[in-house]
C-alpha positions as a printed NumPy array, in Angstrom:
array([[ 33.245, -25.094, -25.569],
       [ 30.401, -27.766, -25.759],
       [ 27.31 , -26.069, -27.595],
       [ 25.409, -26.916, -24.14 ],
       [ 27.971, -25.373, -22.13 ],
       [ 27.451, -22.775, -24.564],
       [ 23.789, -22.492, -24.099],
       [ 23.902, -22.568, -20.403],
       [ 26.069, -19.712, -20.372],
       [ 24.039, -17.434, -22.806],
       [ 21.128, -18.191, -20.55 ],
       [ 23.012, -17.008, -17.263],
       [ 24.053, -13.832, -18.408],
       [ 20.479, -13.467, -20.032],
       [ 19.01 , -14.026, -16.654],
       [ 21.418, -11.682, -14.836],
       [ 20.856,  -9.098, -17.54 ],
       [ 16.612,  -9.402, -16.572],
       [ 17.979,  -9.32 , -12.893],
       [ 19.346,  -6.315, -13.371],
       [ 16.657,  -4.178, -15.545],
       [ 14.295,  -5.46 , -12.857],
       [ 16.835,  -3.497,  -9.731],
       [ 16.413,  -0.708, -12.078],
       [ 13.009,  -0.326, -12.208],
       [ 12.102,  -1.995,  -9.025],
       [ 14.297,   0.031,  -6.629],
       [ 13.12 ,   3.592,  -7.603],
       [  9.559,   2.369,  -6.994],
       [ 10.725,   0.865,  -3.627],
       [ 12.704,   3.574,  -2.503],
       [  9.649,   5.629,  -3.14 ],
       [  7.194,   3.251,  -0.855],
       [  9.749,   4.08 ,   2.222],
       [  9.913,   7.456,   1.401],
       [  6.517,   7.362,   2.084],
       [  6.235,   5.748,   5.419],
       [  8.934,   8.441,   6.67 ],
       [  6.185,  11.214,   5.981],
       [  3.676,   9.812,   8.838],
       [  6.426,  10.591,  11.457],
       [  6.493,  13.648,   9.581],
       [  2.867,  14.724,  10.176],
       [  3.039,  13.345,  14.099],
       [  5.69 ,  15.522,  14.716],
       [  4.348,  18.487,  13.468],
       [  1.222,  17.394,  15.69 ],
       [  3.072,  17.049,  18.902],
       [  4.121,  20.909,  18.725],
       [  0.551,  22.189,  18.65 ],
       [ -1.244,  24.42 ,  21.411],
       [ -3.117,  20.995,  21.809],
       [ -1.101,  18.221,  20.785],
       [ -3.291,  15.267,  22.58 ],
       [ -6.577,  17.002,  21.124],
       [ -5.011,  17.523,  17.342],
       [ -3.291,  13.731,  17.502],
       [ -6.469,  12.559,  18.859],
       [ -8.475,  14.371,  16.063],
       [ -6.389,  13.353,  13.239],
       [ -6.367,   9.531,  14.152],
       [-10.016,   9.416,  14.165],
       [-10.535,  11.784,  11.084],
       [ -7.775,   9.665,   9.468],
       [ -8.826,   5.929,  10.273],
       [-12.584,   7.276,   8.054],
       [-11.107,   9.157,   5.347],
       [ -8.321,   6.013,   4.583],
       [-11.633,   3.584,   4.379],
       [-13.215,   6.282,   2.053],
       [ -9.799,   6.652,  -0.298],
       [ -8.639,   3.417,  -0.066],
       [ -9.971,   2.233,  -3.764],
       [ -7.389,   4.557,  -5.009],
       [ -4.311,   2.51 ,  -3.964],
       [ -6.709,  -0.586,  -6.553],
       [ -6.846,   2.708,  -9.429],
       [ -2.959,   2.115,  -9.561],
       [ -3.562,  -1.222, -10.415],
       [ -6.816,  -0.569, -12.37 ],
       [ -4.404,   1.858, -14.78 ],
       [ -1.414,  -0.516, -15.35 ],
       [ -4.223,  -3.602, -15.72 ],
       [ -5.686,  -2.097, -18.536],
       [ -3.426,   0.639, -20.372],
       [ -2.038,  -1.054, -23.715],
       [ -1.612,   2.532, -25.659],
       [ -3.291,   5.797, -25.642],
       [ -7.014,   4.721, -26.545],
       [ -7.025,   2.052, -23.925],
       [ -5.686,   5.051, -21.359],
       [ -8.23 ,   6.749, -22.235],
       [-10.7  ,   4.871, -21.033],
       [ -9.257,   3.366, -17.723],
       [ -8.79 ,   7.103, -16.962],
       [-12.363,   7.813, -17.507],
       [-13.541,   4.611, -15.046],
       [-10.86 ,   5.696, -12.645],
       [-12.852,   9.509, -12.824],
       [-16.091,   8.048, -12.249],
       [-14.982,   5.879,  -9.327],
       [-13.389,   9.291,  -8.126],
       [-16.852,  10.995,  -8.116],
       [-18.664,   8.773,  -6.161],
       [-15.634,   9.137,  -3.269],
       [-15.899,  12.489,  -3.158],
       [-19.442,  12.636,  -2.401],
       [-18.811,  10.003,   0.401],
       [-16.785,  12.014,   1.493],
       [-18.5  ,  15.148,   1.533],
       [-21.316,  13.358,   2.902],
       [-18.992,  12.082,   6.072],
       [-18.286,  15.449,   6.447],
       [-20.432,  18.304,   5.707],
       [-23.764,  15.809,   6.762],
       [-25.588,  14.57 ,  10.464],
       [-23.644,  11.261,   8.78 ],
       [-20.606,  13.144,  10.264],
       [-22.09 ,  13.066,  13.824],
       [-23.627,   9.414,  13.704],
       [-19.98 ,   8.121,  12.766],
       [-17.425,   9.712,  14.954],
       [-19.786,  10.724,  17.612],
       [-22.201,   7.608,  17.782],
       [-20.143,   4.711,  16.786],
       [-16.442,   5.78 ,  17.383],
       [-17.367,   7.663,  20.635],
       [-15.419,  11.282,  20.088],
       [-16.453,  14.037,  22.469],
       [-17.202,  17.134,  21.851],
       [-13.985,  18.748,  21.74 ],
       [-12.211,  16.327,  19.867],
       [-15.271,  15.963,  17.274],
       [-14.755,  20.261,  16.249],
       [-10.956,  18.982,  15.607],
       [-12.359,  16.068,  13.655],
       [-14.648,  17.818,  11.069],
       [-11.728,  20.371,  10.366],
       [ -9.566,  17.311,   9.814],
       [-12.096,  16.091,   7.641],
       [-12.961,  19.323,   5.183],
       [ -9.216,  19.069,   3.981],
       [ -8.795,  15.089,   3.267],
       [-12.167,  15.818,   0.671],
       [ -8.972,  16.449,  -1.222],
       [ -7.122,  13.18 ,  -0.316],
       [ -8.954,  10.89 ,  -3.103],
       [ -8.696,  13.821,  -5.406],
       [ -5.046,  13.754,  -5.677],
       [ -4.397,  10.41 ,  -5.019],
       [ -6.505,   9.502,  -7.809],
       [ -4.281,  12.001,  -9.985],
       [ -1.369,  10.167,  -9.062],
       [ -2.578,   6.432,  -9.83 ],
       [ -3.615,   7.509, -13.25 ],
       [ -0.554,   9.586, -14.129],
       [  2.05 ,   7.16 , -12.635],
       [  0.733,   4.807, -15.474],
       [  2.65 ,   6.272, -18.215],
       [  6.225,   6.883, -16.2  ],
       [  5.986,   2.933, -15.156],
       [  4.661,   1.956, -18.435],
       [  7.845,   3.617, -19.805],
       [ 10.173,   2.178, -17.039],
       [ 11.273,   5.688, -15.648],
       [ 10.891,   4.842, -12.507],
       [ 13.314,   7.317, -11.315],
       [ 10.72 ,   9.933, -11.731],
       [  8.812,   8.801,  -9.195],
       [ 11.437,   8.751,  -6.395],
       [ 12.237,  12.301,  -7.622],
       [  8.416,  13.285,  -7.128],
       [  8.54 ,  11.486,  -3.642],
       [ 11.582,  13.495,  -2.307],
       [ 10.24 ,  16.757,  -3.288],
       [  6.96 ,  15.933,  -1.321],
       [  9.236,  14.522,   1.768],
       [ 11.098,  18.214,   1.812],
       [  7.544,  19.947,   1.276],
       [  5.997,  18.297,   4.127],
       [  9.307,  18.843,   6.467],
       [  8.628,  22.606,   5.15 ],
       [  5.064,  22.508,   6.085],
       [  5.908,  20.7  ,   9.309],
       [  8.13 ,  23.257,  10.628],
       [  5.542,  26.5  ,   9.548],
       [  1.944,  25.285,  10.558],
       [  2.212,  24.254,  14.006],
       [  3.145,  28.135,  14.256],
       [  0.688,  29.6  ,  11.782],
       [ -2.273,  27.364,  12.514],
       [ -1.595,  26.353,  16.521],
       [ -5.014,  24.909,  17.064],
       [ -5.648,  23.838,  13.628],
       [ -5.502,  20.778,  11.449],
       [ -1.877,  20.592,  11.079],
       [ -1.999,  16.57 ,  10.649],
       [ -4.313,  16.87 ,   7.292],
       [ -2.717,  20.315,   5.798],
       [  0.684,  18.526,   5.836],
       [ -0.649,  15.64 ,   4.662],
       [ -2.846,  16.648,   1.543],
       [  0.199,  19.269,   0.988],
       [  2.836,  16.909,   0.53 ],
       [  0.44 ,  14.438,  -1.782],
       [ -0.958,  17.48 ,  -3.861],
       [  2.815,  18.477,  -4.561],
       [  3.517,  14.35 ,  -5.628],
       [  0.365,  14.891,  -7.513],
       [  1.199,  17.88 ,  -9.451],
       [  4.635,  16.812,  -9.979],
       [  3.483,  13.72 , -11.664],
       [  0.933,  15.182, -13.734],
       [  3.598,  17.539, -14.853],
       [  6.51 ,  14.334, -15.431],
       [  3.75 ,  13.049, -17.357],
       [  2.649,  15.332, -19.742],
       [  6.36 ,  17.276, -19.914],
       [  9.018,  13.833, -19.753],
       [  7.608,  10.767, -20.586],
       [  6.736,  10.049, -24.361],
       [  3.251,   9.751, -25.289],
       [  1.679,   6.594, -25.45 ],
       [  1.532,   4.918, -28.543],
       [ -1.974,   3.961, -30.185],
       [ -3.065,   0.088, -29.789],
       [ -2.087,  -2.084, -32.722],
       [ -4.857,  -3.689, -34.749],
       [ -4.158,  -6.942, -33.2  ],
       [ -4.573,  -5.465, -29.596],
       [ -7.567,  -6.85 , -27.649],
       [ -9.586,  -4.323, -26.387],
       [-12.421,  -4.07 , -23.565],
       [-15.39 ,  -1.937, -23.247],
       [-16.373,   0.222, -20.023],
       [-18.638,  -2.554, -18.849],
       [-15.71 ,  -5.372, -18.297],
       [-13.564,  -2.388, -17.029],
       [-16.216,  -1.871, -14.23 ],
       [-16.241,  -5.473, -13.436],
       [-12.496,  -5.962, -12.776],
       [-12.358,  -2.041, -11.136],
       [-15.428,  -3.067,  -8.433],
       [-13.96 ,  -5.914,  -6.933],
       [-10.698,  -4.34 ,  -6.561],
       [-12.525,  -1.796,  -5.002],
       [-14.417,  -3.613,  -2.206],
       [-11.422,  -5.278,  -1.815],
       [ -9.272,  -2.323,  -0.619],
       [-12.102,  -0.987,   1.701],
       [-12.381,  -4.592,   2.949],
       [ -8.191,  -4.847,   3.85 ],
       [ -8.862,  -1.204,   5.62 ],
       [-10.802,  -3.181,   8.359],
       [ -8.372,  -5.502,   9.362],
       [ -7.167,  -2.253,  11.538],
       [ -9.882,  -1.389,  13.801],
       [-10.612,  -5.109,  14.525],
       [ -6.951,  -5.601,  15.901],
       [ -7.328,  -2.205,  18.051],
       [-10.428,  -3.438,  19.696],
       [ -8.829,  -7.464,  20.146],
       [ -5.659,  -5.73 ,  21.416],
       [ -8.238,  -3.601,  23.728],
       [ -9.312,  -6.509,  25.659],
       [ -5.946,  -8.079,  26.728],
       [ -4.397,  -8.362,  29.734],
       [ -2.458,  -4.48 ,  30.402],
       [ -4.259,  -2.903,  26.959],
       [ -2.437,   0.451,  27.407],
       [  1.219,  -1.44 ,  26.825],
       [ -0.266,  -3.854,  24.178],
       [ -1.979,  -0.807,  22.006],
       [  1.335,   1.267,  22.422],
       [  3.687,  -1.419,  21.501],
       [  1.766,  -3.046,  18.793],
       [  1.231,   0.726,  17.133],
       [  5.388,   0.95 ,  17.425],
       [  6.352,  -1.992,  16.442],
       [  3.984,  -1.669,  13.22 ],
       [  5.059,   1.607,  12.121],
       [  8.909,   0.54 ,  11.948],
       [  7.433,  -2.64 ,  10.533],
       [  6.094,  -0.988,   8.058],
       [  9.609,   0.629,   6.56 ],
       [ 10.384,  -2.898,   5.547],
       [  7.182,  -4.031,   4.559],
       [  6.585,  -1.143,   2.318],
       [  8.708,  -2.296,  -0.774],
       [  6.517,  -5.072,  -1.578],
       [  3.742,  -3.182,  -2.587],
       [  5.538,  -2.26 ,  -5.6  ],
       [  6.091,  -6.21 ,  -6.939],
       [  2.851,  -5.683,  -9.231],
       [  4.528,  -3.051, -11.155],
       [  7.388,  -5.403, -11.604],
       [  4.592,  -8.353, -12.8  ],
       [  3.034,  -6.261, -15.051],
       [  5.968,  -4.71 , -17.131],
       [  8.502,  -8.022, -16.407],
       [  5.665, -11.147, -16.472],
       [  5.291, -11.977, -19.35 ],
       [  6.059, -15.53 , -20.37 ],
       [  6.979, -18.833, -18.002],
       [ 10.76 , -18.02 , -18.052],
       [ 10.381, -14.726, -16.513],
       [  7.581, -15.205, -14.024],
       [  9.29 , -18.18 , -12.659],
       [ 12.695, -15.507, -11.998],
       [  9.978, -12.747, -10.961],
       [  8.984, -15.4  ,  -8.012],
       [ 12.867, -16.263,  -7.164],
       [ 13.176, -12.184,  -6.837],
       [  9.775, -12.027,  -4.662],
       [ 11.269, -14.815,  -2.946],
       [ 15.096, -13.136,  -1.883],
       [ 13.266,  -9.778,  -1.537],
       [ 10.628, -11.201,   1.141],
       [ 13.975, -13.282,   2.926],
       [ 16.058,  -9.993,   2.904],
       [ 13.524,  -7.772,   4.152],
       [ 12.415, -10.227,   6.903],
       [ 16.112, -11.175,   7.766],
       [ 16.853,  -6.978,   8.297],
       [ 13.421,  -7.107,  10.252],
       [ 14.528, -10.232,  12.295],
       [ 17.506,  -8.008,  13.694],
       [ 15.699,  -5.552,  15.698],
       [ 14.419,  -8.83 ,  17.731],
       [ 18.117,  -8.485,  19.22 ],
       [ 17.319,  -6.651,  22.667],
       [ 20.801,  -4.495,  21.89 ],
       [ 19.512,  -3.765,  18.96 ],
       [ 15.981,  -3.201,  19.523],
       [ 16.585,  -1.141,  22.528],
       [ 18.675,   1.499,  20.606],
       [ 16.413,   1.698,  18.056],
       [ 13.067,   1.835,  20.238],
       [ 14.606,   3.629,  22.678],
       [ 17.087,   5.891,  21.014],
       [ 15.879,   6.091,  17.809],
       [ 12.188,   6.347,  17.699],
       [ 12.328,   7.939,  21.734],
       [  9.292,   5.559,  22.855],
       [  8.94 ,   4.823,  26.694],
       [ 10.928,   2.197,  28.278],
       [  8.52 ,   0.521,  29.652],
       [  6.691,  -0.882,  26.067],
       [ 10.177,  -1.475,  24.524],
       [ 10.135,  -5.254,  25.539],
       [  6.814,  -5.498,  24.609],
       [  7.428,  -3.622,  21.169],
       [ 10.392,  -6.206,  20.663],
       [  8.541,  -9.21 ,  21.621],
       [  5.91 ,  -8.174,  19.06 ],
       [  8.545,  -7.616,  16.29 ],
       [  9.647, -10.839,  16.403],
       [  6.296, -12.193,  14.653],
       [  5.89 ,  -9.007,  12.686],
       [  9.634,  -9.819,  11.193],
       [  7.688, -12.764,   9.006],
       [  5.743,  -9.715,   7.307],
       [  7.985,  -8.923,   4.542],
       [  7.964, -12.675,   3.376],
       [  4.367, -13.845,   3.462],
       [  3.277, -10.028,   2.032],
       [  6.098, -10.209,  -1.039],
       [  4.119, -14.   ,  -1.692],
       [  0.818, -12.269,  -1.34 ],
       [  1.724,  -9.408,  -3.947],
       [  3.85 , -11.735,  -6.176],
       [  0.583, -14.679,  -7.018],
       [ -1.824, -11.795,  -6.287],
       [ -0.306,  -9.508,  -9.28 ],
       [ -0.072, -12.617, -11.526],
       [ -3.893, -13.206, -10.948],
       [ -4.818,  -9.215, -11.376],
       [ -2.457,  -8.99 , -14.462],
       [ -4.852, -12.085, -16.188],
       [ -8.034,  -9.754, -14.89 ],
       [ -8.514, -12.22 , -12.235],
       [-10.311,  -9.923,  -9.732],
       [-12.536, -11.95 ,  -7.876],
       [ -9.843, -14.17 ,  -7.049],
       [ -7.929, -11.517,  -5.093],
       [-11.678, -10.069,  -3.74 ],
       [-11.584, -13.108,  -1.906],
       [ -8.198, -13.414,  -0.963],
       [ -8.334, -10.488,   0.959],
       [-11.56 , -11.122,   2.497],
       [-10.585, -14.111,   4.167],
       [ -7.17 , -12.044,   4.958],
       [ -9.541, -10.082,   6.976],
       [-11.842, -12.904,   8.319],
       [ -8.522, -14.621,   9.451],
       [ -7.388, -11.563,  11.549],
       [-11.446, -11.244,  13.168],
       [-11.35 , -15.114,  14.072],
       [ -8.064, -15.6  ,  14.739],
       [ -7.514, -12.31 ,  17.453],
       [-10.565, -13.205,  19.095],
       [ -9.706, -16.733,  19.427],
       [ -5.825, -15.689,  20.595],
       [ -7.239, -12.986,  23.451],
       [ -9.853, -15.344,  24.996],
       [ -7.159, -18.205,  25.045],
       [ -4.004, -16.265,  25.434],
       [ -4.416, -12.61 ,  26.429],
       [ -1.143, -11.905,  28.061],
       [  0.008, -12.646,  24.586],
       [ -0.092,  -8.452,  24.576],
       [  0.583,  -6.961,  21.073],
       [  1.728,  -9.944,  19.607],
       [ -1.807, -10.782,  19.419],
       [ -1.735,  -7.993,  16.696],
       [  1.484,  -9.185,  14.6  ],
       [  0.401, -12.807,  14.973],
       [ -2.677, -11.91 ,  13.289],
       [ -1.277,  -9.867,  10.589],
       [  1.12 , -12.151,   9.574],
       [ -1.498, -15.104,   9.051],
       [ -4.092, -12.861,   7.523],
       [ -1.689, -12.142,   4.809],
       [ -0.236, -15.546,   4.601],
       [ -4.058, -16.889,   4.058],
       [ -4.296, -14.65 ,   1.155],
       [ -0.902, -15.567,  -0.204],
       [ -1.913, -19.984,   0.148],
       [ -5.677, -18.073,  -1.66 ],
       [ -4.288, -16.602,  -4.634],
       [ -1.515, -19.066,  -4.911],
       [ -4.126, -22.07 ,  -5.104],
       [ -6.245, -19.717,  -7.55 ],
       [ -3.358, -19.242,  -9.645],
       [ -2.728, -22.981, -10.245],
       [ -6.723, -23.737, -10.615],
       [ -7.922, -20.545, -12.694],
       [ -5.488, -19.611, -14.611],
       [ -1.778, -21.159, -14.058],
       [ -1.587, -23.192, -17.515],
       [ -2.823, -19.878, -19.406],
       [  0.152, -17.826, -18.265],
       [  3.085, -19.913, -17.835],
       [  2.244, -21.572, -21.512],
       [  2.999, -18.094, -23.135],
       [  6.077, -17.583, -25.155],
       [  6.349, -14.314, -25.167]])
């Protein structure tokens, strides 16, 4: 065999070989990201066979669509941890930034809740009445909790997906799943006119918490201590990567309410708000393994050769997921799954279709997004992906405005259409940052 031929063929099975540590650790993680989206049908269920199943779903939306805002700078700790963590001193110190940022979201929280803040936000601005407000402030006193052990999480999940055991977190995700089903099938009894939404909620995350604090400590070796070569950064440039990340998350949280009230002012509301809320939440199932393509940049990135097969994966993944998606738009298909499946009312199923068929492009413009947005975070690139994802969000303001003045029987799909582009935006943002800021720097390494 020619020494090229030669070559060529050492290289294939070296790139199926990456292909195939990447499935390994990848597919736990994603696995884990579904898992997660089953648990909110979970917690609605549980809802729906309360005393007061309108009042407690009505309570827990509105308790839930503050307290998300307020933890959202946890799901940036994740990426805060992996960023930064080299070895145990480094780990050290993310932990302690990630801490700090954890104090000063608890006493948001507690302010939101235990305050007359409470009153002037769900009362004054979001408009709850009375009776749903007492339902509200319950809901509220529990998710004080929800940063607290997310935060827990984001820091101990550092050392299992530093060490590539990825299964563990799958494991820890299954054991909430059953703890929550558990929960779901005892509250609703116990606690009839309670918070049932929040209990089963914070329950199931403060068993994933424990569980990984426990994986971490008890199964995954101990991080090793930095090498004398190893650059290291003080609290100060921590802080100034963390913050942007952090506005960053709150900003993305707003993209929500903004598509309610667009979707509000169409032409039958009701059918638009119902099918866009369907049609997300099974969205969602295949939308939900892309968050985990950081992880894979981090660990896998780390010379030109393998970020350019990290893209081709981002790439298939994104085409898969959106081609699975893309199937539901089949009115056989869609009905039995709308219909049957999920059990929502016949007459938003076309409508809930219709608006899957722009939602379907989700999975491929969000694995882009993730894929040039983790190469810019994993060069400390913050600002970058700040402003990605506020012009994600300014698209979806302009653009649903603009789509229900000029085209509001457009329904839900005013909501999908949006979406989509928002996140495509940020994908065209950090790839064009990528190639100006820092693009030479990372693909020149030779790692």
């Amino acid at each position: 065999m020619p020494v090229s031929e030669l070559g060529d063929s050492n290289k294939d099975c070296g790139s199926r070989r990456f292909m195939r540590e990447i499935l390994g650790f990848y597919l736990p993680l994603a696995a884990t990201s579904v898992l997660m989206m089953v648990t909110h049908s979970v917690v609605s269920a549980a809802m729906a066979r309360t005393l007061y199943p309108t009042v407690a779903l009505a309570a827990y939306s509105a308790s839930h669509s503050v307290a998300k805002v307020i933890e959202s700078p946890c799901y940036a700790m994740q990426r805060i941890c992996l960023t930064f963590t080299q070895g145990k001193k480094s780990f050290r110190k993310v932990k302690n930034v990630t801490l700090m940022i954890l104090g000063i979201l608890v006493l948001v929280q507690s302010l939101a809740t235990w305050t007359t803040l409470s009153k002037t936000i769900f009362v004054n601005l979001l408009g709850v009445s009375d009776e749903i407000y007492r339902g509200v402030i319950e809901s509220m006193q529990i998710f004080v909790f929800w940063p607290v052990f997310s935060t827990i999480r984001s820091i101990y999940q550092t050392p299992i997906v530093m060490h590539r055991k990825t299964h563990y977190t799958t494991l820890n995700m299954l054991v909430r799943v059953v703890a929550m089903f558990v929960a779901a099938s005892i509250l609703p009894r116990v606690l009839p006119t309670g918070p049932v939404g929040a209990a089963i909620l914070m329950m199931g995350l403060g068993v994933e918490a424990v569980l990984t604090f426990i994986v971490s400590k008890k199964a995954i070796p101990p991080l090793l201590d930095e090498g004398p070569d190893e650059p290291s950064l003080g609290y100060r440039g921590m802080f100034a990567f963390a913050v942007p990340l952090v506005f960053a998350s709150i900003i993305q949280t707003l993209g929500g309410p903004m598509i309610t009230g667009a979707l509000s002012r169409t032409g039958n509301p009701a059918t638009a708000l119902a099918a866009y809320q369907v049609a997300m939440s099974y969205s969602l199932i295949f939308n939900a393994p892309t968050m985990n393509i950081y992880h894979v940049v981090v660990i896998f990135g780390n010379s030109r050769e393998r970020l350019s097969q990290l893209k081709l994966f981002s790439v298939i993944l994104g085409i898969f997921l959106t081609a699975c998606l893309a199937l539901t738009n089949i009115p056989t298909v869609g009905n039995w799954i709308f219909g049957g499946l999920i059990g929502a009312p016949q007459d938003i199923i076309p409508e809930a279709i219709r608006t899957l068929t722009y939602f379907s492009w989700l999975p491929l413009v969000a694995s882009l997004a993730e894929f040039y947005g983790g190469v810019l975070l994993m060069q400390r690139h913050a600002f970058w992906v700040t402003l990605a994802k506020f012009l994600d969000v300014f698209t979806v303001f302009v653009l649903s405005m603009l789509l229900v003045s000029l085209f509001p029987r457009l329904g839900g799909s005013v909501g999908a259409i949006v979406m989509v582009s928002g996140r495509a935006v940020e994908a065209l943002v950090c790839y064009l940052a990528l190639s100006r800021v820092s693009g030479r720097e990372i693909l020149d390494k030779d790692n």
